Short mmCIF file of N, CA and C and ligand atoms in Angstrom, two decimals:
data_model
loop_
_atom_site.label_atom_id
_atom_site.label_comp_id
_atom_site.label_asym_id
_atom_site.label_seq_id
_atom_site.Cartn_x
_atom_site.Cartn_y
_atom_site.Cartn_z
N MET L 25 22.82 38.33 -127.26
CA MET L 25 22.62 36.76 -127.11
C MET L 25 21.23 36.89 -127.86
N ASN L 26 20.32 36.50 -128.22
CA ASN L 26 18.93 36.24 -128.00
C ASN L 26 18.21 35.69 -126.98
N THR L 27 17.40 35.92 -126.35
CA THR L 27 16.57 34.94 -125.66
C THR L 27 14.85 34.70 -126.00
N SER L 28 14.06 36.16 -126.92
CA SER L 28 12.94 36.02 -126.21
C SER L 28 12.33 34.43 -126.41
N ASP L 29 12.94 33.29 -127.53
CA ASP L 29 12.10 32.29 -127.92
C ASP L 29 12.75 31.26 -125.91
N LEU L 30 13.15 31.91 -125.73
CA LEU L 30 13.38 30.92 -124.61
C LEU L 30 13.17 31.46 -123.51
N GLU L 31 11.96 32.36 -123.63
CA GLU L 31 11.46 33.01 -122.13
C GLU L 31 10.38 32.28 -121.24
N LYS L 32 9.40 31.64 -122.37
CA LYS L 32 9.03 31.28 -122.01
C LYS L 32 9.00 29.46 -120.91
N TYR L 33 10.72 29.93 -120.66
CA TYR L 33 10.33 28.05 -119.72
C TYR L 33 10.97 29.21 -118.60
N LEU L 34 10.97 29.90 -118.27
CA LEU L 34 11.21 30.91 -117.20
C LEU L 34 10.17 31.29 -116.38
N LYS L 35 9.01 30.84 -116.67
CA LYS L 35 8.04 30.27 -115.78
C LYS L 35 8.06 28.99 -115.51
N LEU L 36 7.75 28.97 -113.61
CA LEU L 36 7.72 27.14 -113.58
C LEU L 36 7.18 27.94 -111.60
N GLU L 37 6.31 26.65 -110.93
CA GLU L 37 5.88 26.58 -110.24
C GLU L 37 6.19 25.33 -109.46
N VAL L 38 6.90 25.34 -108.10
CA VAL L 38 6.62 23.46 -107.45
C VAL L 38 6.14 23.53 -106.39
N ASP L 39 4.58 22.52 -106.42
CA ASP L 39 3.87 22.84 -104.94
C ASP L 39 4.05 24.47 -104.24
N GLY L 40 3.24 25.59 -105.44
CA GLY L 40 2.73 27.18 -105.35
C GLY L 40 3.99 27.68 -105.15
N ASN L 41 5.70 27.39 -104.27
CA ASN L 41 6.47 28.28 -104.69
C ASN L 41 6.66 28.25 -106.27
N ALA L 42 7.33 29.59 -106.25
CA ALA L 42 7.85 30.56 -107.74
C ALA L 42 9.62 30.07 -107.61
N VAL L 43 9.80 29.05 -108.73
CA VAL L 43 11.65 29.12 -108.86
C VAL L 43 12.17 30.58 -109.76
N ASP L 44 13.25 30.38 -109.77
CA ASP L 44 13.16 32.46 -109.96
C ASP L 44 14.56 31.63 -112.04
N ALA L 45 14.35 32.01 -112.68
CA ALA L 45 15.46 31.78 -113.72
C ALA L 45 15.61 32.53 -114.38
N LYS L 46 16.38 32.55 -115.04
CA LYS L 46 18.25 33.37 -115.59
C LYS L 46 18.00 33.23 -116.88
N ILE L 47 18.29 33.38 -117.98
CA ILE L 47 18.52 32.90 -118.84
C ILE L 47 20.35 33.66 -118.76
N ILE L 48 20.69 32.33 -119.25
CA ILE L 48 22.02 33.03 -118.77
C ILE L 48 23.59 32.35 -120.42
N ASP L 49 24.81 32.84 -120.11
CA ASP L 49 26.14 33.05 -120.62
C ASP L 49 26.12 31.02 -120.30
N PRO L 50 26.71 30.59 -121.00
CA PRO L 50 27.40 29.29 -120.57
C PRO L 50 28.19 30.29 -119.59
N GLY L 51 28.80 30.23 -120.34
CA GLY L 51 30.79 30.77 -119.56
C GLY L 51 30.25 31.44 -119.15
N SER L 52 29.70 32.18 -118.78
CA SER L 52 29.29 32.02 -116.85
C SER L 52 29.34 31.63 -115.65
N VAL L 53 29.71 30.07 -116.42
CA VAL L 53 29.62 29.21 -115.23
C VAL L 53 30.71 28.24 -115.39
N ILE L 54 31.21 28.72 -113.67
CA ILE L 54 32.33 28.72 -113.14
C ILE L 54 32.01 26.45 -112.77
N THR L 55 33.74 26.16 -113.70
CA THR L 55 33.94 24.54 -112.96
C THR L 55 35.51 24.77 -112.31
N GLY L 56 35.68 23.17 -111.26
CA GLY L 56 37.04 23.35 -110.53
C GLY L 56 37.02 22.03 -109.96
N GLU L 57 38.30 21.51 -110.27
CA GLU L 57 38.68 20.59 -109.65
C GLU L 57 38.03 20.17 -108.46
N TRP L 58 38.28 21.32 -107.31
CA TRP L 58 38.24 21.41 -106.43
C TRP L 58 36.87 20.96 -105.75
N VAL L 59 36.60 21.21 -106.57
CA VAL L 59 34.42 21.05 -106.48
C VAL L 59 34.43 18.92 -106.28
N THR L 60 34.97 17.76 -106.74
CA THR L 60 34.48 17.11 -106.52
C THR L 60 35.48 16.07 -105.11
N TRP L 61 35.97 16.90 -104.81
CA TRP L 61 37.33 17.12 -104.54
C TRP L 61 35.94 16.67 -102.30
N LYS L 62 35.64 17.94 -102.97
CA LYS L 62 34.45 17.78 -101.42
C LYS L 62 33.52 16.63 -101.16
N CYS L 63 33.06 16.62 -102.64
CA CYS L 63 32.56 15.58 -102.51
C CYS L 63 32.88 14.27 -101.88
N GLN L 64 34.03 14.19 -102.11
CA GLN L 64 34.96 13.15 -102.24
C GLN L 64 34.80 12.71 -100.38
N PHE L 65 35.47 13.92 -99.93
CA PHE L 65 35.93 14.36 -98.62
C PHE L 65 35.18 15.44 -98.01
N GLY L 66 33.66 14.97 -97.36
CA GLY L 66 32.80 15.34 -97.24
C GLY L 66 31.43 15.34 -97.44
N CYS L 67 30.60 14.61 -98.08
CA CYS L 67 29.70 13.55 -98.53
C CYS L 67 29.19 12.89 -98.10
N PHE L 68 28.50 12.49 -97.03
CA PHE L 68 27.77 10.51 -97.04
C PHE L 68 27.25 9.85 -98.42
N MET L 69 27.31 10.20 -99.06
CA MET L 69 26.81 10.56 -100.85
C MET L 69 27.77 10.04 -101.42
N TYR L 70 29.10 9.72 -100.70
CA TYR L 70 30.39 10.05 -102.39
C TYR L 70 30.16 8.30 -102.37
N GLY L 71 30.35 7.89 -104.25
CA GLY L 71 30.20 6.25 -103.90
C GLY L 71 28.84 5.46 -104.31
N ARG L 72 28.46 6.35 -103.18
CA ARG L 72 25.76 5.76 -103.28
C ARG L 72 25.84 5.57 -104.39
N GLY L 73 26.11 6.42 -105.20
CA GLY L 73 25.20 6.73 -106.03
C GLY L 73 25.32 6.66 -107.42
N TYR L 74 24.41 6.75 -109.02
CA TYR L 74 24.97 6.76 -109.48
C TYR L 74 25.42 7.82 -110.89
N CYS L 75 24.27 8.74 -109.98
CA CYS L 75 24.52 10.11 -109.83
C CYS L 75 25.00 11.38 -109.11
N CYS L 76 26.57 10.53 -108.40
CA CYS L 76 27.65 11.27 -107.82
C CYS L 76 28.17 11.14 -108.27
N PRO L 77 29.52 11.40 -107.86
CA PRO L 77 31.42 10.29 -108.15
C PRO L 77 31.77 9.56 -106.88
N PRO L 78 31.94 9.20 -107.49
CA PRO L 78 33.16 9.05 -108.41
C PRO L 78 32.84 8.55 -110.00
N GLU L 79 31.15 8.45 -109.89
CA GLU L 79 30.32 8.39 -111.26
C GLU L 79 29.82 8.84 -112.29
N THR L 80 30.29 10.41 -111.64
CA THR L 80 30.18 11.45 -113.16
C THR L 80 30.88 11.81 -113.30
N PRO L 81 30.58 12.85 -114.41
CA PRO L 81 32.33 13.66 -115.13
C PRO L 81 33.00 14.17 -114.17
N THR L 82 34.15 14.26 -114.75
CA THR L 82 34.82 15.32 -114.04
C THR L 82 34.35 16.78 -114.30
N SER L 83 35.10 18.01 -113.51
CA SER L 83 35.25 18.81 -114.06
C SER L 83 35.74 19.23 -115.68
N GLU L 84 36.74 18.91 -115.54
CA GLU L 84 37.20 18.59 -116.95
C GLU L 84 36.40 18.57 -118.44
N GLN L 85 35.18 17.64 -117.69
CA GLN L 85 34.44 16.82 -118.76
C GLN L 85 33.75 17.69 -118.56
N THR L 86 33.28 18.20 -117.45
CA THR L 86 31.65 18.93 -117.69
C THR L 86 31.86 20.30 -118.26
N ARG L 87 33.34 20.71 -118.14
CA ARG L 87 33.78 22.33 -118.40
C ARG L 87 33.26 22.20 -119.73
N LYS L 88 34.29 20.85 -121.08
CA LYS L 88 34.55 21.00 -122.16
C LYS L 88 32.68 20.40 -122.96
N MET L 89 31.80 20.03 -122.09
CA MET L 89 30.22 20.12 -122.60
C MET L 89 30.06 21.13 -122.45
N ILE L 90 30.38 21.21 -120.83
CA ILE L 90 29.44 23.36 -120.91
C ILE L 90 29.20 23.51 -122.17
N ASP L 91 30.65 23.67 -122.86
CA ASP L 91 31.46 24.34 -123.54
C ASP L 91 30.95 24.35 -124.88
N CYS L 92 30.01 23.31 -125.43
CA CYS L 92 29.32 22.87 -126.19
C CYS L 92 28.29 23.87 -126.87
N TYR L 93 27.91 25.08 -125.99
CA TYR L 93 26.69 25.91 -125.35
C TYR L 93 26.78 26.59 -125.63
N GLN L 94 25.50 28.18 -126.21
CA GLN L 94 25.92 29.05 -126.24
C GLN L 94 24.40 29.65 -124.95
N ARG L 95 23.62 29.67 -125.04
CA ARG L 95 22.87 29.20 -123.85
C ARG L 95 22.83 28.57 -122.43
N ALA L 96 21.97 29.21 -121.68
CA ALA L 96 21.92 28.29 -120.53
C ALA L 96 20.45 29.09 -119.69
N ILE L 97 20.08 28.32 -119.19
CA ILE L 97 18.95 28.62 -118.25
C ILE L 97 19.46 27.98 -116.61
N LEU L 98 19.27 29.52 -114.90
CA LEU L 98 20.01 29.09 -114.31
C LEU L 98 18.67 29.15 -113.52
N PHE L 99 17.97 27.74 -112.88
CA PHE L 99 17.23 27.79 -112.14
C PHE L 99 17.37 28.56 -110.62
N HIS L 100 16.76 28.83 -109.37
CA HIS L 100 17.12 29.14 -108.68
C HIS L 100 15.78 28.53 -107.23
N MET L 101 15.47 28.08 -105.99
CA MET L 101 14.95 27.90 -105.45
C MET L 101 14.95 28.20 -104.10
N GLU L 102 14.12 28.75 -103.44
CA GLU L 102 14.48 29.17 -101.71
C GLU L 102 13.90 28.23 -101.43
N PHE L 103 14.47 27.79 -99.96
CA PHE L 103 13.99 26.87 -99.24
C PHE L 103 13.20 27.41 -97.65
N PRO L 104 13.03 27.31 -97.48
CA PRO L 104 12.98 28.30 -95.90
C PRO L 104 12.66 27.35 -94.60
N ASN L 105 13.38 27.56 -93.27
CA ASN L 105 13.20 26.13 -92.97
C ASN L 105 11.74 26.52 -92.19
N GLU L 106 11.28 26.15 -92.64
CA GLU L 106 9.74 25.71 -91.78
C GLU L 106 8.83 24.92 -91.07
N LYS L 107 7.48 24.95 -90.15
CA LYS L 107 7.36 23.55 -89.40
C LYS L 107 6.62 23.40 -90.93
N GLY L 108 6.62 22.24 -90.04
CA GLY L 108 5.44 21.26 -91.18
C GLY L 108 5.26 21.56 -92.25
N VAL L 109 7.07 22.33 -93.40
CA VAL L 109 6.45 22.08 -95.01
C VAL L 109 8.30 21.27 -94.99
N ASP L 110 7.61 19.71 -95.73
CA ASP L 110 8.46 19.09 -95.82
C ASP L 110 9.28 19.31 -97.32
N ASN L 111 11.01 19.97 -97.11
CA ASN L 111 11.50 20.39 -98.11
C ASN L 111 12.38 19.67 -99.25
N GLN L 112 12.72 18.68 -98.22
CA GLN L 112 12.95 17.29 -98.46
C GLN L 112 12.68 16.68 -100.54
N LYS L 113 10.95 16.85 -99.88
CA LYS L 113 9.61 16.81 -101.05
C LYS L 113 9.54 17.73 -102.04
N ILE L 114 9.78 18.61 -101.20
CA ILE L 114 9.92 19.67 -102.50
C ILE L 114 10.83 20.49 -103.58
N ALA L 115 12.18 19.24 -103.24
CA ALA L 115 12.98 19.66 -103.39
C ALA L 115 13.00 18.10 -104.24
N SER L 116 12.59 17.52 -103.81
CA SER L 116 12.57 15.76 -105.42
C SER L 116 11.62 16.87 -106.58
N LYS L 117 10.34 16.65 -105.90
CA LYS L 117 8.95 17.56 -107.01
C LYS L 117 9.64 18.74 -108.29
N LEU L 118 10.67 19.46 -107.89
CA LEU L 118 11.58 20.60 -108.40
C LEU L 118 12.48 20.24 -109.14
N ASN L 119 13.38 18.70 -108.19
CA ASN L 119 14.19 18.08 -109.57
C ASN L 119 13.19 17.11 -110.85
N GLU L 120 12.50 16.95 -110.81
CA GLU L 120 11.44 15.83 -111.82
C GLU L 120 10.81 17.03 -112.04
N THR L 121 10.60 18.43 -112.15
CA THR L 121 9.72 19.95 -113.13
C THR L 121 10.76 19.33 -114.05
N LEU L 122 12.26 20.13 -113.29
CA LEU L 122 13.43 20.16 -113.66
C LEU L 122 12.88 19.28 -115.33
N THR L 123 13.03 17.38 -114.88
CA THR L 123 13.34 16.67 -115.58
C THR L 123 12.44 17.02 -116.64
N ASP L 124 11.46 17.57 -116.33
CA ASP L 124 9.99 16.95 -117.10
C ASP L 124 10.81 18.40 -118.76
N LEU L 125 10.77 19.30 -117.92
CA LEU L 125 11.39 20.39 -119.00
C LEU L 125 11.86 20.50 -119.70
N GLU L 126 13.07 19.60 -119.75
CA GLU L 126 14.14 18.69 -119.96
C GLU L 126 14.06 18.80 -121.40
N GLY L 127 12.55 17.41 -121.80
CA GLY L 127 11.92 17.02 -122.17
C GLY L 127 11.17 17.95 -122.93
N GLU L 128 10.70 19.03 -122.63
CA GLU L 128 9.76 19.55 -123.34
C GLU L 128 10.20 20.82 -124.50
N ILE L 129 11.80 21.44 -123.80
CA ILE L 129 12.60 21.74 -124.68
C ILE L 129 13.18 21.19 -125.91
N PHE L 130 14.05 19.62 -125.79
CA PHE L 130 13.90 18.71 -126.68
C PHE L 130 12.61 19.35 -127.46
N LYS L 131 11.73 18.67 -126.88
CA LYS L 131 10.54 18.41 -127.98
C LYS L 131 10.20 19.71 -128.44
N ASP L 132 10.91 21.15 -128.04
CA ASP L 132 10.54 22.28 -128.97
C ASP L 132 11.72 22.32 -130.01
N GLY L 133 12.78 21.48 -130.10
CA GLY L 133 12.85 21.45 -131.32
C GLY L 133 15.29 22.02 -130.85
N PHE L 134 14.91 22.46 -129.57
CA PHE L 134 16.58 22.48 -128.83
C PHE L 134 17.41 20.84 -128.52
N TYR L 135 17.09 19.93 -129.88
CA TYR L 135 17.90 18.65 -128.89
C TYR L 135 18.86 18.06 -128.54
N LYS L 136 19.55 19.81 -128.03
CA LYS L 136 21.24 19.45 -126.87
C LYS L 136 20.18 19.62 -125.95
N ALA L 137 19.16 19.95 -125.18
CA ALA L 137 18.24 20.28 -124.21
C ALA L 137 19.48 19.19 -123.41
N PHE L 138 19.59 19.66 -121.92
CA PHE L 138 19.72 18.89 -121.09
C PHE L 138 20.53 19.13 -119.54
N ILE L 139 19.02 19.34 -118.87
CA ILE L 139 19.47 19.58 -116.95
C ILE L 139 21.32 18.90 -116.10
N PHE L 140 20.92 19.33 -115.56
CA PHE L 140 21.89 19.68 -114.81
C PHE L 140 21.19 20.05 -113.24
N LEU L 141 20.92 18.75 -112.60
CA LEU L 141 20.45 18.96 -110.69
C LEU L 141 20.91 19.97 -109.63
N GLY L 142 20.17 19.25 -108.33
CA GLY L 142 20.71 19.10 -107.37
C GLY L 142 20.10 19.01 -106.83
N GLY L 143 21.66 18.50 -106.09
CA GLY L 143 21.55 17.19 -104.10
C GLY L 143 22.11 15.96 -105.30
N PRO L 144 22.18 15.28 -104.12
CA PRO L 144 21.79 13.26 -104.77
C PRO L 144 20.25 12.97 -105.02
N CYS L 145 20.81 12.08 -106.54
CA CYS L 145 19.73 11.64 -107.05
C CYS L 145 18.24 10.40 -106.32
N SER L 146 16.86 11.11 -105.87
CA SER L 146 16.38 10.53 -104.93
C SER L 146 14.99 9.67 -106.01
N LEU L 147 15.61 9.16 -107.21
CA LEU L 147 14.40 8.94 -107.55
C LEU L 147 13.69 7.70 -107.06
N CYS L 148 15.22 6.31 -107.08
CA CYS L 148 14.54 5.15 -105.89
C CYS L 148 14.95 4.93 -104.81
N ALA L 149 14.50 4.37 -103.40
CA ALA L 149 14.27 4.31 -102.10
C ALA L 149 16.16 3.36 -101.77
N GLY L 150 16.84 3.69 -103.27
CA GLY L 150 18.11 3.32 -102.73
C GLY L 150 18.86 2.83 -104.28
N CYS L 151 20.37 3.82 -104.11
CA CYS L 151 20.06 3.95 -105.68
C CYS L 151 20.78 2.75 -106.39
N ALA L 152 21.02 2.52 -107.31
CA ALA L 152 21.02 0.69 -107.00
C ALA L 152 21.96 0.26 -107.30
N LYS L 153 22.90 1.58 -107.52
CA LYS L 153 24.95 1.41 -107.77
C LYS L 153 25.37 0.42 -106.20
N LEU L 154 24.60 0.28 -105.12
CA LEU L 154 24.99 0.03 -104.05
C LEU L 154 24.52 -1.94 -104.08
N LYS L 155 23.68 -2.23 -104.62
CA LYS L 155 22.86 -3.13 -105.11
C LYS L 155 23.29 -4.25 -106.33
N GLY L 156 25.01 -3.55 -107.05
CA GLY L 156 25.46 -3.79 -107.92
C GLY L 156 25.00 -3.85 -109.46
N GLU L 157 23.65 -3.42 -109.65
CA GLU L 157 22.66 -3.19 -110.26
C GLU L 157 22.65 -2.53 -111.42
N PRO L 158 22.36 -2.06 -112.52
CA PRO L 158 22.31 -0.46 -113.66
C PRO L 158 22.07 -0.28 -112.57
N CYS L 159 21.11 1.48 -113.19
CA CYS L 159 20.21 2.29 -113.18
C CYS L 159 19.49 2.30 -113.44
N SER L 160 18.29 1.88 -112.69
CA SER L 160 16.84 1.65 -112.16
C SER L 160 16.30 2.69 -113.67
N LEU L 161 16.68 4.15 -113.04
CA LEU L 161 15.68 5.18 -114.47
C LEU L 161 16.71 5.91 -114.92
N GLY L 162 17.72 5.23 -115.91
CA GLY L 162 18.64 5.85 -116.35
C GLY L 162 17.85 6.97 -117.96
N ASN L 163 16.81 7.23 -117.80
CA ASN L 163 16.14 8.39 -118.88
C ASN L 163 15.70 8.52 -117.94
N ARG L 164 15.94 9.27 -116.99
CA ARG L 164 15.28 10.69 -115.66
C ARG L 164 16.36 10.24 -114.85
N ALA L 165 17.17 9.76 -115.01
CA ALA L 165 18.88 10.65 -113.19
C ALA L 165 19.53 11.44 -113.91
N ARG L 166 19.26 12.42 -112.84
CA ARG L 166 20.78 13.57 -114.39
C ARG L 166 20.81 14.11 -112.74
N PRO L 167 22.16 14.00 -112.46
CA PRO L 167 23.64 14.62 -111.87
C PRO L 167 23.25 16.43 -111.58
N ALA L 168 23.42 16.50 -110.48
CA ALA L 168 23.59 17.64 -109.69
C ALA L 168 25.00 18.40 -109.92
N MET L 169 24.64 19.53 -110.49
CA MET L 169 25.99 20.55 -110.41
C MET L 169 27.47 19.98 -109.81
N GLU L 170 26.71 20.05 -109.12
CA GLU L 170 28.07 19.96 -108.20
C GLU L 170 29.01 18.75 -108.30
N ALA L 171 27.86 17.74 -108.97
CA ALA L 171 28.28 16.50 -108.53
C ALA L 171 28.99 16.23 -109.71
N CYS L 172 29.54 17.44 -110.55
CA CYS L 172 29.84 17.61 -111.86
C CYS L 172 30.92 18.14 -112.29
N GLY L 173 31.45 19.55 -110.77
CA GLY L 173 32.54 19.99 -111.01
C GLY L 173 31.83 21.50 -111.32
N ILE L 174 30.67 21.57 -110.82
CA ILE L 174 30.28 22.64 -111.00
C ILE L 174 30.38 23.53 -110.39
N ASP L 175 30.66 24.39 -110.05
CA ASP L 175 31.28 26.21 -108.35
C ASP L 175 29.47 26.74 -108.76
N VAL L 176 28.61 25.72 -107.59
CA VAL L 176 28.01 26.49 -107.86
C VAL L 176 28.00 28.36 -106.61
N TYR L 177 28.37 28.23 -105.92
CA TYR L 177 28.25 29.79 -105.26
C TYR L 177 28.82 30.34 -106.46
N GLN L 178 30.13 30.65 -106.86
CA GLN L 178 30.47 31.63 -108.19
C GLN L 178 29.33 31.43 -109.11
N THR L 179 29.20 30.43 -110.31
CA THR L 179 28.05 31.26 -110.66
C THR L 179 26.94 31.74 -109.98
N ALA L 180 26.11 31.36 -109.49
CA ALA L 180 24.37 31.80 -109.18
C ALA L 180 25.73 33.51 -108.62
N ARG L 181 26.25 33.44 -108.41
CA ARG L 181 26.71 35.23 -108.58
C ARG L 181 27.68 35.39 -109.01
N ASN L 182 27.99 34.67 -109.91
CA ASN L 182 27.98 35.69 -111.57
C ASN L 182 26.63 36.01 -112.17
N ASN L 183 25.91 35.95 -111.87
CA ASN L 183 24.53 35.83 -112.19
C ASN L 183 23.63 35.84 -111.78
N GLY L 184 24.01 36.88 -110.69
CA GLY L 184 23.86 38.06 -109.70
C GLY L 184 22.20 37.39 -109.16
N PHE L 185 22.55 36.15 -108.63
CA PHE L 185 22.41 35.41 -107.37
C PHE L 185 22.69 35.59 -106.30
N PHE L 186 21.31 35.62 -105.13
CA PHE L 186 22.33 35.34 -103.42
C PHE L 186 22.86 34.05 -102.82
N ILE L 187 23.94 33.51 -103.50
CA ILE L 187 23.84 32.33 -101.88
C ILE L 187 24.97 32.91 -100.79
N LYS L 188 24.68 31.89 -99.87
CA LYS L 188 26.18 32.24 -99.59
C LYS L 188 26.11 30.50 -98.29
N THR L 189 27.52 30.37 -97.79
CA THR L 189 27.20 29.65 -96.97
C THR L 189 27.13 29.24 -95.86
N LEU L 190 25.93 27.97 -94.92
CA LEU L 190 24.81 28.31 -94.11
C LEU L 190 26.33 27.64 -92.53
N ARG L 191 25.47 28.32 -91.01
CA ARG L 191 25.61 27.72 -90.23
C ARG L 191 24.73 27.25 -89.49
N ASP L 192 23.56 26.56 -89.31
CA ASP L 192 23.05 25.79 -89.52
C ASP L 192 21.96 25.48 -89.46
N THR L 193 20.91 24.44 -89.66
CA THR L 193 20.26 24.43 -90.02
C THR L 193 19.07 24.96 -90.48
N SER L 194 18.62 25.94 -89.34
CA SER L 194 17.59 27.04 -89.68
C SER L 194 17.48 28.25 -91.24
N GLU L 195 18.60 27.72 -91.39
CA GLU L 195 18.78 28.84 -92.22
C GLU L 195 18.12 28.23 -93.50
N THR L 196 17.81 29.58 -93.96
CA THR L 196 17.40 29.12 -95.65
C THR L 196 17.78 28.65 -96.85
N ARG L 197 18.02 27.16 -96.64
CA ARG L 197 18.69 26.75 -98.21
C ARG L 197 17.92 27.99 -99.15
N ARG L 198 19.05 27.53 -100.38
CA ARG L 198 18.71 27.60 -101.82
C ARG L 198 19.44 26.61 -102.84
N ARG L 199 18.97 26.23 -103.54
CA ARG L 199 19.04 25.21 -104.30
C ARG L 199 19.05 25.59 -105.64
N PHE L 200 20.42 25.41 -107.42
CA PHE L 200 20.25 25.94 -107.88
C PHE L 200 20.41 24.64 -108.81
N CYS L 201 19.86 25.24 -109.59
CA CYS L 201 19.99 24.04 -111.21
C CYS L 201 20.44 24.36 -112.73
N LEU L 202 20.83 24.02 -113.86
CA LEU L 202 20.81 24.55 -114.57
C LEU L 202 20.70 23.93 -115.60
N MET L 203 19.62 24.39 -116.90
CA MET L 203 19.46 23.48 -118.14
C MET L 203 20.48 24.50 -119.58
N LEU L 204 21.10 23.77 -120.39
CA LEU L 204 21.92 23.91 -121.04
C LEU L 204 20.67 23.54 -122.42
N VAL L 205 20.96 24.79 -123.12
CA VAL L 205 19.86 24.70 -124.15
C VAL L 205 20.75 24.32 -125.40
N ASP L 206 20.86 25.88 -125.28
CA ASP L 206 20.71 26.38 -127.10
C ASP L 206 20.09 27.01 -128.02
S1 SF4 I 11 17.24 7.12 -110.67
FE1 SF4 I 11 17.70 5.15 -109.04
S2 SF4 I 11 19.21 3.63 -109.88
FE2 SF4 I 11 19.81 5.57 -110.96
S3 SF4 I 11 20.74 7.56 -109.70
FE3 SF4 I 11 19.28 8.17 -109.54
S4 SF4 I 11 18.51 7.16 -107.50
FE4 SF4 I 11 19.86 5.42 -108.79
#
């Protein structure tokens, strides 16, 4: 796989925090029907936003979509639990930065560029879905990997990243986002 033309997209920083990034084979991205079951039975955001199930594509649709690509970039950021640090704000900034990057990659000629973010969409204080209105920022709203049936744990491990389940909120959280490029 030739990667030299994508390397410039790997150097990212969000609020002074480094973001790791790796060019990966989309074939290493794992999808599974069980993933959105964990959203449906276990996440308070289920049914509360346009970027969450059941509004998001199924794992089967996501697999078909990912299989349209030959190159992708997996981004990773650590969120240690430090006093006075607003991790939610940094996570939102990461999502915004990667949505902007999707636009830059598109303008560079990679017209298929698409970003899967991490966590529920937080662009609005309350999702328009709750008011029965269309998405307010459809040009920027992007779903999370997990919301589309991507097994984030196995995908990260397949690409040499460390990830583990957490016992409590004092542990370092990790967020992964996937840019399909081509
Ligand atoms: S941009 Fe706003 S309305 Fe659209 S999915 Fe995100 S929170 Fe919901």
